[in-house]
mmCIF file of C-alpha atoms in Angstrom:
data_model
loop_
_atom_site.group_PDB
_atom_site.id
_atom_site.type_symbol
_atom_site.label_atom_id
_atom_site.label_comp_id
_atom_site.label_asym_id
_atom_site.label_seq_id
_atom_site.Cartn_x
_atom_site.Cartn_y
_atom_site.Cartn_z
ATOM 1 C CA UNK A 31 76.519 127.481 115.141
ATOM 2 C CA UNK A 32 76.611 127.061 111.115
ATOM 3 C CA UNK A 33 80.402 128.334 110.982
ATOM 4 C CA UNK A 34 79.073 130.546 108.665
ATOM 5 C CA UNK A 35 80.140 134.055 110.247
ATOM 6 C CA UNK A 36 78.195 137.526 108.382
ATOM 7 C CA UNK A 37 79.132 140.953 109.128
ATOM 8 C CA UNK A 38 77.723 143.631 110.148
ATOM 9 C CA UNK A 39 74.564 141.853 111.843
ATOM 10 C CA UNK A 40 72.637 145.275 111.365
ATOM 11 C CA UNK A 41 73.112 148.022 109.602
ATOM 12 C CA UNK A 42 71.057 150.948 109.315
ATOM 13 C CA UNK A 43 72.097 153.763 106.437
ATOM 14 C CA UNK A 44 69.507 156.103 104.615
ATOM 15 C CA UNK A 45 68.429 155.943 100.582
ATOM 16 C CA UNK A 46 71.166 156.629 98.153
ATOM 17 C CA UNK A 47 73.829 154.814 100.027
ATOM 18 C CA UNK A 48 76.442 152.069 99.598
ATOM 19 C CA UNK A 49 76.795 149.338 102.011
ATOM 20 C CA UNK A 50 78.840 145.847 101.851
ATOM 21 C CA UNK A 51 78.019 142.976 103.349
ATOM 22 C CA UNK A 52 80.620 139.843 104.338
ATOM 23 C CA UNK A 53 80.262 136.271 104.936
ATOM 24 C CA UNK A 54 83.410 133.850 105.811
ATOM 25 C CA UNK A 55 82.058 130.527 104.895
ATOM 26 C CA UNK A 56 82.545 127.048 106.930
ATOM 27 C CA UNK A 57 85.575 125.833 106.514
ATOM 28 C CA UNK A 58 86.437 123.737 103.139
ATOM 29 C CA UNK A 59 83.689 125.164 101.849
ATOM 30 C CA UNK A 60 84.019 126.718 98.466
ATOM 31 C CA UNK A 61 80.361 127.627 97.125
ATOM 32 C CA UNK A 62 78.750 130.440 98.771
ATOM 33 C CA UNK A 63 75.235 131.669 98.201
ATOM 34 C CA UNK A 64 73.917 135.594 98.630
ATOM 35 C CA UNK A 65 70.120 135.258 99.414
ATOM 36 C CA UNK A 66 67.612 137.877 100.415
ATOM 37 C CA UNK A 67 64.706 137.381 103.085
ATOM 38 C CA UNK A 68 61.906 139.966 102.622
ATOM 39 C CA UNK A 69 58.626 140.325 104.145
ATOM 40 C CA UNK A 70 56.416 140.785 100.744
ATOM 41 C CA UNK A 71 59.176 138.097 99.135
ATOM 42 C CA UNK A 72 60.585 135.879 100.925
ATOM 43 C CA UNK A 73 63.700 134.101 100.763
ATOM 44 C CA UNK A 74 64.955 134.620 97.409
ATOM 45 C CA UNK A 75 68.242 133.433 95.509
ATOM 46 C CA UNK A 76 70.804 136.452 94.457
ATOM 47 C CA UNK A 77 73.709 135.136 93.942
ATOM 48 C CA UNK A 78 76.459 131.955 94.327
ATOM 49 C CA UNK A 79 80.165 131.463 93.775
ATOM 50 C CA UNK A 80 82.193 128.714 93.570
ATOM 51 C CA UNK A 81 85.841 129.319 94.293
ATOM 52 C CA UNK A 82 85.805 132.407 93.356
ATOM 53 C CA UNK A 83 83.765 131.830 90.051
ATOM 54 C CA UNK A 84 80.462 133.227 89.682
ATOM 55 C CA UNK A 85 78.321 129.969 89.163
ATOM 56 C CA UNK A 86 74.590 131.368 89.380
ATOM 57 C CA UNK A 87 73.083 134.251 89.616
ATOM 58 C CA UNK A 88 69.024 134.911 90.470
ATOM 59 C CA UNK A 89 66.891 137.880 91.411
ATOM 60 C CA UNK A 90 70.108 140.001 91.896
ATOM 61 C CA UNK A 91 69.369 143.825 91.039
ATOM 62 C CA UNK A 92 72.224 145.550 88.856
ATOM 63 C CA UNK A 93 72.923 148.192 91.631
ATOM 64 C CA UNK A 94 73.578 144.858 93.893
ATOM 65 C CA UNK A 95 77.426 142.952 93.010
ATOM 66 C CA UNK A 96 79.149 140.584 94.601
ATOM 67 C CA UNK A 97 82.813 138.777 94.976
ATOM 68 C CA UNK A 98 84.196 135.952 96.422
ATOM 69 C CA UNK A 99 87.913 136.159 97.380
ATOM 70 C CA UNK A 100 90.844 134.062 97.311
ATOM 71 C CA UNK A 101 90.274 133.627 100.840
ATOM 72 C CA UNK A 102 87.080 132.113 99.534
ATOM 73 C CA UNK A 103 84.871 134.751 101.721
ATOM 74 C CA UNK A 104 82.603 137.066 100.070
ATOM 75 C CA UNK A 105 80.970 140.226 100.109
ATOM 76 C CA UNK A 106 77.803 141.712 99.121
ATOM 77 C CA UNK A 107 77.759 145.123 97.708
ATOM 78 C CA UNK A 108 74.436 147.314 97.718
ATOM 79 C CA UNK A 109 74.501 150.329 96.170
ATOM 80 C CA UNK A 110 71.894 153.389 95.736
ATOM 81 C CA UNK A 111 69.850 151.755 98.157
ATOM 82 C CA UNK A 112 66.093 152.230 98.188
ATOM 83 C CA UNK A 113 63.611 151.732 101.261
ATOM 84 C CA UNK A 114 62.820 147.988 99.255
ATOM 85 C CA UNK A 115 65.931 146.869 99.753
ATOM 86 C CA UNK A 116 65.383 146.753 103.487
ATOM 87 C CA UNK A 117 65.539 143.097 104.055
ATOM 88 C CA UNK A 118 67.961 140.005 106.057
ATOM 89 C CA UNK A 119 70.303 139.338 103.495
ATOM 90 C CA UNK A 120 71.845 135.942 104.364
ATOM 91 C CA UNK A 121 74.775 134.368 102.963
ATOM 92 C CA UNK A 122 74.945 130.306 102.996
ATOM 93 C CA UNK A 123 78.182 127.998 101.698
ATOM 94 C CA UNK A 124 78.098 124.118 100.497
ATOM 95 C CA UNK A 125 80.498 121.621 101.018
ATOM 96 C CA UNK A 126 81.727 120.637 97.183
ATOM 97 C CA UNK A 127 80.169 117.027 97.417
ATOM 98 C CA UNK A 128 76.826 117.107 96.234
ATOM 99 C CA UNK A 129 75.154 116.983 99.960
ATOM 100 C CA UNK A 130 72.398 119.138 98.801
ATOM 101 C CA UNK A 131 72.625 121.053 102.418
ATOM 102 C CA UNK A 132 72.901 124.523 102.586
ATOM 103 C CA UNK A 133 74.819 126.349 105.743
ATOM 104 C CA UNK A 134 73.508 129.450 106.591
ATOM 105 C CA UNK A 135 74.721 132.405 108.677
ATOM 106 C CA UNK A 136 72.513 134.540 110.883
ATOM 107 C CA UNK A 137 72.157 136.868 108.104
ATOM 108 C CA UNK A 138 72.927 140.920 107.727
ATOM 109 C CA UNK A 139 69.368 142.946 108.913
ATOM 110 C CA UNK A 140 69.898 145.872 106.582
ATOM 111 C CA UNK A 141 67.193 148.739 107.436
ATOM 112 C CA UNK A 142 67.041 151.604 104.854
ATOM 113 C CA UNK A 143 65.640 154.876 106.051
ATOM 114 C CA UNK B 287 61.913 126.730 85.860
ATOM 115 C CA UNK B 288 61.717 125.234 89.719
ATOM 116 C CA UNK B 289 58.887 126.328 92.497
ATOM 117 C CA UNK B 290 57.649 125.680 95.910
ATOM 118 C CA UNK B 291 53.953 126.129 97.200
ATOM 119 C CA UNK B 292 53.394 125.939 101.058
ATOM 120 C CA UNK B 293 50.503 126.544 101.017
ATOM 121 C CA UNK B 294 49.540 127.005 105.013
ATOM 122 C CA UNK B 295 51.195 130.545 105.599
ATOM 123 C CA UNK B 296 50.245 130.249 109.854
ATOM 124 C CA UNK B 297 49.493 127.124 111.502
ATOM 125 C CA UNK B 298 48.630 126.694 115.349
ATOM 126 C CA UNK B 299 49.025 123.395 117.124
ATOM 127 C CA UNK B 300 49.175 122.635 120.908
ATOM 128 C CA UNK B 301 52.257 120.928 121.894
ATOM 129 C CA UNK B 302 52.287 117.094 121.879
ATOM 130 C CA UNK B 303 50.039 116.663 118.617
ATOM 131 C CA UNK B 304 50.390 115.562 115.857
ATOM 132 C CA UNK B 305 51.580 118.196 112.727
ATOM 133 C CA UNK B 306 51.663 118.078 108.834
ATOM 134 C CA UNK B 307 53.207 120.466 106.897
ATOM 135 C CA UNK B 308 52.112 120.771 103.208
ATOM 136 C CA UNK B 309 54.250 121.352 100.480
ATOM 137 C CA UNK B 310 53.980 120.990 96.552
ATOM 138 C CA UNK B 311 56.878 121.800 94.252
ATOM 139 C CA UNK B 312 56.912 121.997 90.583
ATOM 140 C CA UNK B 313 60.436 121.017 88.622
ATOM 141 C CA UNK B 314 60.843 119.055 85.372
ATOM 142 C CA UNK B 315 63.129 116.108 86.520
ATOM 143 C CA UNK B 316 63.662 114.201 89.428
ATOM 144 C CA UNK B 317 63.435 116.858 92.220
ATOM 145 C CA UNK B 318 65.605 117.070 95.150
ATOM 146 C CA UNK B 319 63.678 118.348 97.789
ATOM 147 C CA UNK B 320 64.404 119.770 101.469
ATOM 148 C CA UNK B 321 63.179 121.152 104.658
ATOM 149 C CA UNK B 322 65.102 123.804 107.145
ATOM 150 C CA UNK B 323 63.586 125.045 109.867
ATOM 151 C CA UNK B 324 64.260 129.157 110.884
ATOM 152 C CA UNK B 325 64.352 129.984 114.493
ATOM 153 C CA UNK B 326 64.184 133.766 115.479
ATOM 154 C CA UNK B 327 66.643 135.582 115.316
ATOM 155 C CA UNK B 328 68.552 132.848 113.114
ATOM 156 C CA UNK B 329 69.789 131.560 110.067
ATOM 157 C CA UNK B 330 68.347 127.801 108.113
ATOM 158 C CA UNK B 331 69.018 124.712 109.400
ATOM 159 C CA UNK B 332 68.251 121.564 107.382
ATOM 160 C CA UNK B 333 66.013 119.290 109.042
ATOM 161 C CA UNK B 334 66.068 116.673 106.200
ATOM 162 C CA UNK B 335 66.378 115.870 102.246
ATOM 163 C CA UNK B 336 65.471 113.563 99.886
ATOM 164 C CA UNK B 337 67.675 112.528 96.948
ATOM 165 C CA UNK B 338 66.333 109.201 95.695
ATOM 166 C CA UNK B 339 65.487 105.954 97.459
ATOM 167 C CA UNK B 340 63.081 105.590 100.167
ATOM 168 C CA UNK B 341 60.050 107.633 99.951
ATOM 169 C CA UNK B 342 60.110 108.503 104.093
ATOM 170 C CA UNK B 343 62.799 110.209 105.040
ATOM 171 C CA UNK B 344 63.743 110.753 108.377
ATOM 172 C CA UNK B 345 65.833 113.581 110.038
ATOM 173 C CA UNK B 346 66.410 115.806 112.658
ATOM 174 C CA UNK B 347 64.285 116.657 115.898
ATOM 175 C CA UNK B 348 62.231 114.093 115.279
ATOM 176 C CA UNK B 349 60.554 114.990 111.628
ATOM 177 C CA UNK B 350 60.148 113.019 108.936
ATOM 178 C CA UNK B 351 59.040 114.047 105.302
ATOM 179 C CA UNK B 352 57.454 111.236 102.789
ATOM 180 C CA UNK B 353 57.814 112.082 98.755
ATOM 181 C CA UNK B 354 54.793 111.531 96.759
ATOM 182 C CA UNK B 355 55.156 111.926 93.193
ATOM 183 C CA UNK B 356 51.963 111.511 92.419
ATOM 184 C CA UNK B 357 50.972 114.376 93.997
ATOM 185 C CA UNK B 358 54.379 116.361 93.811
ATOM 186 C CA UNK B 359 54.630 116.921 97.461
ATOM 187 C CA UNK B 360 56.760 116.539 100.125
ATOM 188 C CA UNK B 361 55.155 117.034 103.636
ATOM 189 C CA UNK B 362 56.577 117.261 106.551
ATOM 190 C CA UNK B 363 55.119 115.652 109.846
ATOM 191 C CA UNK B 364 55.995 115.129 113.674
ATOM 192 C CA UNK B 365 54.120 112.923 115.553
ATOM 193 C CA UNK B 366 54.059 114.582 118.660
ATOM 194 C CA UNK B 367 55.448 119.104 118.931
ATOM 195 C CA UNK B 368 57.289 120.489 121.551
ATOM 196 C CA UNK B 369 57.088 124.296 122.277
ATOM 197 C CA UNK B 370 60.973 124.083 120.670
ATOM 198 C CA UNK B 371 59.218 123.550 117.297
ATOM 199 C CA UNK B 372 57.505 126.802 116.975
ATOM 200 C CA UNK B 373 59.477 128.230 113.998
ATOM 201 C CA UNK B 374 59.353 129.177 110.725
ATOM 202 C CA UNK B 375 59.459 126.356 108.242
ATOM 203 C CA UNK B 376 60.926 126.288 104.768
ATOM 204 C CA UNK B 377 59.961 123.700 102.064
ATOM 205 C CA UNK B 378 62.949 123.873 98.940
ATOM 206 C CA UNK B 379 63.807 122.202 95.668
ATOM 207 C CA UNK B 380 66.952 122.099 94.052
ATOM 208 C CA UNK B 381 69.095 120.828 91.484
ATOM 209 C CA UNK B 382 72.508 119.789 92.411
ATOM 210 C CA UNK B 383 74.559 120.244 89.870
ATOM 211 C CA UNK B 384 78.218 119.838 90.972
ATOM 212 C CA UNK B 385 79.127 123.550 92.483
ATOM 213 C CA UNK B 386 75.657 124.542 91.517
ATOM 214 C CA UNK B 387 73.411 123.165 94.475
ATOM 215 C CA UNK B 388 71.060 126.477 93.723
ATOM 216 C CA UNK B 389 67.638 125.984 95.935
ATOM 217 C CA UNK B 390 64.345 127.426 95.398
ATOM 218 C CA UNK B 391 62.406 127.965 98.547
ATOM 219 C CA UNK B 392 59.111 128.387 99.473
ATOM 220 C CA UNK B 393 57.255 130.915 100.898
ATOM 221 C CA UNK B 394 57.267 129.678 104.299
ATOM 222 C CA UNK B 395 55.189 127.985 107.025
ATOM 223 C CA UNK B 396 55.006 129.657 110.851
ATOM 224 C CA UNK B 397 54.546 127.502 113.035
ATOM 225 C CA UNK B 398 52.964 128.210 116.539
ATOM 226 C CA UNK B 399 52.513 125.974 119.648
ATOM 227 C CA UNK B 400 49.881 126.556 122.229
ATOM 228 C CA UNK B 401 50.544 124.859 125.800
#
């Protein structure tokens, strides 16, 4: 166990819909990183925060947002989905020191039909 | 801008031999490289990194991963697999800017072991 919790751990909604995705990060942590795991291309960076900052942001699509909280958890927010945005979307926090070590959840299985 | 090739997308091995991993990177300063290791049905776990210092670098479950800069690679090996191992394996460099620890990963390695 990471003690990186996501919610939901599937989800299956239909094109032209809005889901959001959540991640409570590790405890102390207070970056968190949005990636996306497809088939065709593979594990790719979206998006990070760092208390409650957007720090860095990657292959992230414009109907695609995200927030971090002052809770410091986060969500994910997919809008107008299409059937390529099927894909584990998984959410990983850092401690601040510069450990270099990524702590992933389980990751969100979102299945557009 | 940063990048992993693995370039072995399948590799079979039968448990207790030996196993190398490849992986090249591409990044204009001194990288800092990593390995996690995806079960099914799971999220990354870091099996080791390398910062600076010794070339072999040891970590978790047995692997260990020597930097070559020469070649820009960082394989990973085990001397001896264990059906446990068969997983998907991630090669990744980063920079770690403080807050900004951003990796790039590769593509992937699977990894299965034969009795």
């Amino acid at each position: 166990d990471s003690g990186v919790t996501q919610t939901p751990k599937h989800l299956i909604t239909a094109t032209g819909q809005r889901v959001t995705l959540r991640c409570s990060p590790r405890s102390g942590d207070l970056s968190v990183y949005w990636y996306q795991q497809s088939l065709d291309q593979g594990l790719q960076f979206l998006i990070q925060y760092y208390n409650g900052e957007e720090r860095a942001k990657g292959n992230i699509l414009e109907r695609f947002s995200a927030q971090q909280f002052p809770d410091l958890h986060s969500e994910l927010n997919l809008s107008s989905l299409e059937l390529g945005d099927s894909a584990l979307y998984f959410c990983a926090s850092s401690p601040s020191s510069k450990s270099g070590e990524l702590f992933f959840g389980e990751g969100s299985r979102l299945t557009v039909l | 801008a940063q990048s992993v090739t693995q370039p072995d997308i399948h590799i079979t091995v039968s448990e207790g031999a030996s196993l190398e991993l490849r992986c090249n990177y591409s990044y204009g300063a001194t990288p800092y490289l990593f390995w996690y290791v995806q079960s099914p049905g799971q999220g990354l776990q870091l099996l080791l990194k390398y910062f600076s210092g010794d070339t072999l670098v040891q970590g978790i479950k047995g692997f260990e991963a020597e930097f070559k800069r020469s070649q820009s690679s960082f394989n990973l090996r085990k001397p001896s697999v264990h059906w446990s191992d068969a997983a998907e394996y991630f090669c990744a460099v980063g920079a770690l800017d403080f807050g900004n620890e951003k990796l790039t990963f590769g593509t992937g390695t699977r990894l299965t072991i034969i009795p």
